[in-house]
């Protein structure tokens, strides 16, 4: 899609809504330090690699054909 740069100085942006489904919430769990961390997993192998050191087990499988996993440490996504 092209736009006249005299009218539109910045490229067009498409917003894709993300619907949140919380799989695990550990409000009493504390990260190893006070920093916040946001990690993305796009495959089951990647997800297991990132969750194993945290000792987190998901109650259900993630269909990565239609979903992605966001691992938020130190805050809650709302």
mmCIF file of N, CA and C in Angstrom:
data_model
loop_
_atom_site.group_PDB
_atom_site.id
_atom_site.type_symbol
_atom_site.label_atom_id
_atom_site.label_comp_id
_atom_site.label_asym_id
_atom_site.label_seq_id
_atom_site.Cartn_x
_atom_site.Cartn_y
_atom_site.Cartn_z
ATOM 1 N N UNK A 1 0.853 -1.154 0.000
ATOM 2 C CA UNK A 1 0.000 0.000 0.000
ATOM 3 C C UNK A 1 0.910 1.231 0.000
ATOM 4 N N UNK A 2 0.703 2.135 -0.919
ATOM 5 C CA UNK A 2 1.534 3.334 -0.952
ATOM 6 C C UNK A 2 0.685 4.569 -0.704
ATOM 7 N N UNK A 3 1.299 5.542 -0.057
ATOM 8 C CA UNK A 3 0.633 6.794 0.264
ATOM 9 C C UNK A 3 1.488 7.948 -0.230
ATOM 10 N N UNK A 4 0.854 9.036 -0.557
ATOM 11 C CA UNK A 4 1.569 10.238 -0.964
ATOM 12 C C UNK A 4 2.316 10.782 0.254
ATOM 13 N N UNK A 5 3.662 10.828 0.223
ATOM 14 C CA UNK A 5 4.428 11.270 1.394
ATOM 15 C C UNK A 5 4.180 12.727 1.768
ATOM 16 N N UNK A 6 3.596 13.491 0.873
ATOM 17 C CA UNK A 6 3.269 14.882 1.225
ATOM 18 C C UNK A 6 2.066 14.934 2.169
ATOM 19 N N UNK A 7 1.243 13.911 2.117
ATOM 20 C CA UNK A 7 0.047 13.873 2.972
ATOM 21 C C UNK A 7 0.300 13.016 4.212
ATOM 22 N N UNK A 8 0.875 11.819 4.008
ATOM 23 C CA UNK A 8 1.140 10.884 5.107
ATOM 24 C C UNK A 8 2.644 10.784 5.314
ATOM 25 N N UNK A 9 3.160 11.427 6.343
ATOM 26 C CA UNK A 9 4.598 11.446 6.593
ATOM 27 C C UNK A 9 5.118 10.136 7.165
ATOM 28 N N UNK A 10 4.251 9.328 7.761
ATOM 29 C CA UNK A 10 4.671 8.089 8.416
ATOM 30 C C UNK A 10 3.993 6.905 7.742
ATOM 31 N N UNK A 11 4.623 5.736 7.756
ATOM 32 C CA UNK A 11 4.004 4.556 7.130
ATOM 33 C C UNK A 11 2.713 4.158 7.851
ATOM 34 N N UNK A 12 1.836 3.505 7.112
ATOM 35 C CA UNK A 12 0.570 3.032 7.687
ATOM 36 C C UNK A 12 0.852 1.951 8.720
ATOM 37 N N UNK A 13 0.031 1.903 9.768
ATOM 38 C CA UNK A 13 0.176 0.909 10.838
ATOM 39 C C UNK A 13 -1.105 0.101 10.917
ATOM 40 N N UNK A 14 -0.961 -1.194 11.014
ATOM 41 C CA UNK A 14 -2.127 -2.061 11.175
ATOM 42 C C UNK A 14 -2.115 -2.617 12.590
ATOM 43 N N UNK A 15 -3.191 -2.449 13.316
ATOM 44 C CA UNK A 15 -3.288 -2.944 14.687
ATOM 45 C C UNK A 15 -4.031 -4.277 14.678
ATOM 46 N N UNK A 16 -3.430 -5.260 15.304
ATOM 47 C CA UNK A 16 -4.041 -6.578 15.406
ATOM 48 C C UNK A 16 -4.367 -6.812 16.879
ATOM 49 N N UNK A 17 -5.651 -6.922 17.216
ATOM 50 C CA UNK A 17 -5.995 -7.119 18.632
ATOM 51 C C UNK A 17 -5.530 -8.494 19.127
ATOM 52 N N UNK A 18 -5.032 -8.521 20.338
ATOM 53 C CA UNK A 18 -4.633 -9.760 20.983
ATOM 54 C C UNK A 18 -5.607 -10.050 22.117
ATOM 55 N N UNK A 19 -6.101 -11.252 22.170
ATOM 56 C CA UNK A 19 -7.033 -11.643 23.210
ATOM 57 C C UNK A 19 -6.261 -12.436 24.262
ATOM 58 N N UNK A 20 -6.342 -12.009 25.481
ATOM 59 C CA UNK A 20 -5.549 -12.594 26.562
ATOM 60 C C UNK A 20 -6.276 -13.777 27.184
ATOM 61 N N UNK A 21 -5.564 -14.873 27.323
ATOM 62 C CA UNK A 21 -6.038 -16.053 28.033
ATOM 63 C C UNK A 21 -4.948 -16.421 29.024
ATOM 64 N N UNK A 22 -5.199 -16.229 30.307
ATOM 65 C CA UNK A 22 -4.197 -16.515 31.331
ATOM 66 C C UNK A 22 -4.187 -18.008 31.610
ATOM 67 N N UNK A 23 -3.036 -18.645 31.388
ATOM 68 C CA UNK A 23 -2.906 -20.078 31.638
ATOM 69 C C UNK A 23 -2.446 -20.357 33.061
ATOM 70 N N UNK A 24 -1.523 -19.560 33.572
ATOM 71 C CA UNK A 24 -0.994 -19.725 34.924
ATOM 72 C C UNK A 24 -0.781 -18.339 35.510
ATOM 73 N N UNK A 25 -1.221 -18.164 36.743
ATOM 74 C CA UNK A 25 -0.999 -16.895 37.444
ATOM 75 C C UNK A 25 -0.479 -17.233 38.832
ATOM 76 N N UNK A 26 0.688 -16.748 39.133
ATOM 77 C CA UNK A 26 1.316 -17.005 40.432
ATOM 78 C C UNK A 26 1.501 -15.673 41.152
ATOM 79 N N UNK A 27 0.452 -15.143 41.782
ATOM 80 C CA UNK A 27 0.590 -13.826 42.430
ATOM 81 C C UNK A 27 1.563 -13.818 43.594
ATOM 82 N N UNK A 28 1.772 -14.964 44.229
ATOM 83 C CA UNK A 28 2.699 -14.990 45.362
ATOM 84 C C UNK A 28 4.130 -15.278 44.920
ATOM 85 N N UNK A 29 4.286 -15.739 43.682
ATOM 86 C CA UNK A 29 5.628 -16.022 43.178
ATOM 87 C C UNK A 29 6.391 -14.738 42.934
ATOM 88 N N UNK A 30 7.643 -14.728 43.268
ATOM 89 C CA UNK A 30 8.477 -13.547 43.083
ATOM 90 C C UNK A 30 9.613 -13.880 42.123
ATOM 91 N N UNK A 31 9.888 -12.995 41.152
ATOM 92 C CA UNK A 31 11.017 -13.250 40.272
ATOM 93 C C UNK A 31 12.324 -13.218 41.057
ATOM 94 N N UNK A 32 13.385 -13.746 40.445
ATOM 95 C CA UNK A 32 14.686 -13.814 41.125
ATOM 96 C C UNK A 32 15.222 -12.431 41.476
ATOM 97 N N UNK A 33 14.831 -11.418 40.719
ATOM 98 C CA UNK A 33 15.242 -10.049 41.033
ATOM 99 C C UNK A 33 14.051 -9.130 40.798
ATOM 100 N N UNK A 34 14.236 -7.843 40.971
ATOM 101 C CA UNK A 34 13.109 -6.909 40.898
ATOM 102 C C UNK A 34 12.801 -6.450 39.472
ATOM 103 N N UNK A 35 13.574 -6.903 38.487
ATOM 104 C CA UNK A 35 13.316 -6.491 37.107
ATOM 105 C C UNK A 35 12.088 -7.207 36.563
ATOM 106 N N UNK A 36 11.447 -6.574 35.585
ATOM 107 C CA UNK A 36 10.344 -7.225 34.902
ATOM 108 C C UNK A 36 10.888 -7.846 33.624
ATOM 109 N N UNK A 37 10.219 -8.881 33.157
ATOM 110 C CA UNK A 37 10.680 -9.602 31.980
ATOM 111 C C UNK A 37 9.476 -10.037 31.158
ATOM 112 N N UNK A 38 9.559 -9.857 29.848
ATOM 113 C CA UNK A 38 8.529 -10.322 28.925
ATOM 114 C C UNK A 38 9.219 -11.173 27.873
ATOM 115 N N UNK A 39 8.817 -12.438 27.788
ATOM 116 C CA UNK A 39 9.428 -13.387 26.859
ATOM 117 C C UNK A 39 8.346 -13.979 25.980
ATOM 118 N N UNK A 40 8.664 -14.239 24.742
ATOM 119 C CA UNK A 40 7.716 -14.814 23.787
ATOM 120 C C UNK A 40 8.197 -16.203 23.387
ATOM 121 N N UNK A 41 7.276 -17.150 23.342
ATOM 122 C CA UNK A 41 7.566 -18.500 22.846
ATOM 123 C C UNK A 41 6.648 -18.769 21.662
ATOM 124 N N UNK A 42 7.216 -19.321 20.586
ATOM 125 C CA UNK A 42 6.433 -19.579 19.376
ATOM 126 C C UNK A 42 6.338 -21.056 19.017
ATOM 127 N N UNK A 43 7.010 -21.915 19.796
ATOM 128 C CA UNK A 43 6.936 -23.360 19.564
ATOM 129 C C UNK A 43 6.867 -24.069 20.917
ATOM 130 N N UNK A 44 6.409 -25.315 20.905
ATOM 131 C CA UNK A 44 6.355 -26.086 22.151
ATOM 132 C C UNK A 44 7.745 -26.295 22.735
ATOM 133 N N UNK A 45 8.728 -26.570 21.876
ATOM 134 C CA UNK A 45 10.092 -26.781 22.361
ATOM 135 C C UNK A 45 10.637 -25.501 23.007
ATOM 136 N N UNK A 46 10.392 -24.376 22.389
ATOM 137 C CA UNK A 46 10.841 -23.090 22.936
ATOM 138 C C UNK A 46 10.144 -22.799 24.267
ATOM 139 N N UNK A 47 8.847 -23.125 24.323
ATOM 140 C CA UNK A 47 8.082 -22.900 25.546
ATOM 141 C C UNK A 47 8.654 -23.739 26.698
ATOM 142 N N UNK A 48 8.899 -25.025 26.440
ATOM 143 C CA UNK A 48 9.436 -25.903 27.487
ATOM 144 C C UNK A 48 10.807 -25.425 27.963
ATOM 145 N N UNK A 49 11.628 -24.971 27.036
ATOM 146 C CA UNK A 49 12.965 -24.480 27.371
ATOM 147 C C UNK A 49 12.890 -23.265 28.301
ATOM 148 N N UNK A 50 11.884 -22.413 28.091
ATOM 149 C CA UNK A 50 11.765 -21.196 28.897
ATOM 150 C C UNK A 50 11.043 -21.435 30.226
ATOM 151 N N UNK A 51 10.136 -22.414 30.269
ATOM 152 C CA UNK A 51 9.372 -22.668 31.487
ATOM 153 C C UNK A 51 10.092 -23.600 32.458
ATOM 154 N N UNK A 52 10.922 -24.499 31.947
ATOM 155 C CA UNK A 52 11.593 -25.498 32.799
ATOM 156 C C UNK A 52 12.393 -24.868 33.942
ATOM 157 N N UNK A 53 13.253 -23.859 33.685
ATOM 158 C CA UNK A 53 14.021 -23.276 34.797
ATOM 159 C C UNK A 53 13.143 -22.596 35.847
ATOM 160 N N UNK A 54 11.921 -22.217 35.465
ATOM 161 C CA UNK A 54 11.011 -21.543 36.392
ATOM 162 C C UNK A 54 10.116 -22.528 37.134
ATOM 163 N N UNK A 55 10.225 -23.832 36.786
ATOM 164 C CA UNK A 55 9.409 -24.874 37.395
ATOM 165 C C UNK A 55 7.917 -24.601 37.197
ATOM 166 N N UNK A 56 7.552 -24.157 35.998
ATOM 167 C CA UNK A 56 6.154 -23.880 35.658
ATOM 168 C C UNK A 56 5.672 -24.975 34.716
ATOM 169 N N UNK A 57 4.541 -25.564 35.053
ATOM 170 C CA UNK A 57 3.911 -26.555 34.193
ATOM 171 C C UNK A 57 2.561 -26.001 33.766
ATOM 172 N N UNK A 58 2.311 -25.980 32.469
ATOM 173 C CA UNK A 58 1.034 -25.476 31.969
ATOM 174 C C UNK A 58 -0.054 -26.527 32.121
ATOM 175 N N UNK A 59 -1.266 -26.100 32.487
ATOM 176 C CA UNK A 59 -2.365 -27.049 32.663
ATOM 177 C C UNK A 59 -2.912 -27.574 31.340
ATOM 178 N N UNK A 60 -2.560 -26.925 30.230
ATOM 179 C CA UNK A 60 -3.052 -27.363 28.926
ATOM 180 C C UNK A 60 -1.996 -27.098 27.862
ATOM 181 N N UNK A 61 -2.176 -27.725 26.712
ATOM 182 C CA UNK A 61 -1.268 -27.526 25.590
ATOM 183 C C UNK A 61 -1.583 -26.202 24.895
ATOM 184 N N UNK A 62 -0.594 -25.628 24.246
ATOM 185 C CA UNK A 62 -0.777 -24.394 23.488
ATOM 186 C C UNK A 62 -0.723 -24.741 22.009
ATOM 187 N N UNK A 63 -1.745 -24.334 21.254
ATOM 188 C CA UNK A 63 -1.776 -24.539 19.808
ATOM 189 C C UNK A 63 -1.044 -23.361 19.167
ATOM 190 N N UNK A 64 0.228 -23.554 18.855
ATOM 191 C CA UNK A 64 1.044 -22.470 18.338
ATOM 192 C C UNK A 64 0.722 -22.115 16.894
ATOM 193 N N UNK A 65 -0.181 -22.854 16.254
ATOM 194 C CA UNK A 65 -0.623 -22.454 14.921
ATOM 195 C C UNK A 65 -1.523 -21.231 14.999
ATOM 196 N N UNK A 66 -2.165 -21.036 16.160
ATOM 197 C CA UNK A 66 -3.102 -19.930 16.301
ATOM 198 C C UNK A 66 -2.808 -19.045 17.509
ATOM 199 N N UNK A 67 -1.812 -19.407 18.318
ATOM 200 C CA UNK A 67 -1.536 -18.651 19.540
ATOM 201 C C UNK A 67 -0.038 -18.489 19.732
ATOM 202 N N UNK A 68 0.318 -17.539 20.561
ATOM 203 C CA UNK A 68 1.697 -17.417 20.999
ATOM 204 C C UNK A 68 1.661 -17.296 22.510
ATOM 205 N N UNK A 69 2.771 -17.639 23.134
ATOM 206 C CA UNK A 69 2.849 -17.604 24.585
ATOM 207 C C UNK A 69 3.685 -16.407 25.003
ATOM 208 N N UNK A 70 3.117 -15.560 25.844
ATOM 209 C CA UNK A 70 3.852 -14.449 26.446
ATOM 210 C C UNK A 70 4.078 -14.806 27.900
ATOM 211 N N UNK A 71 5.314 -14.842 28.303
ATOM 212 C CA UNK A 71 5.672 -15.138 29.683
ATOM 213 C C UNK A 71 6.058 -13.817 30.336
ATOM 214 N N UNK A 72 5.232 -13.357 31.260
ATOM 215 C CA UNK A 72 5.468 -12.077 31.941
ATOM 216 C C UNK A 72 5.909 -12.356 33.371
ATOM 217 N N UNK A 73 7.093 -11.905 33.724
ATOM 218 C CA UNK A 73 7.609 -12.067 35.077
ATOM 219 C C UNK A 73 7.724 -10.692 35.730
ATOM 220 N N UNK A 74 7.138 -10.539 36.895
ATOM 221 C CA UNK A 74 7.233 -9.273 37.617
ATOM 222 C C UNK A 74 6.042 -8.358 37.407
ATOM 223 N N UNK A 75 5.078 -8.770 36.583
ATOM 224 C CA UNK A 75 3.862 -7.977 36.397
ATOM 225 C C UNK A 75 2.803 -8.859 35.749
ATOM 226 N N UNK A 76 1.576 -8.361 35.755
ATOM 227 C CA UNK A 76 0.446 -9.092 35.196
ATOM 228 C C UNK A 76 -0.075 -8.355 33.968
ATOM 229 N N UNK A 77 -0.279 -9.076 32.878
ATOM 230 C CA UNK A 77 -0.841 -8.477 31.663
ATOM 231 C C UNK A 77 -2.356 -8.403 31.820
ATOM 232 N N UNK A 78 -2.889 -7.227 31.602
ATOM 233 C CA UNK A 78 -4.353 -7.053 31.723
ATOM 234 C C UNK A 78 -4.923 -6.530 30.446
#
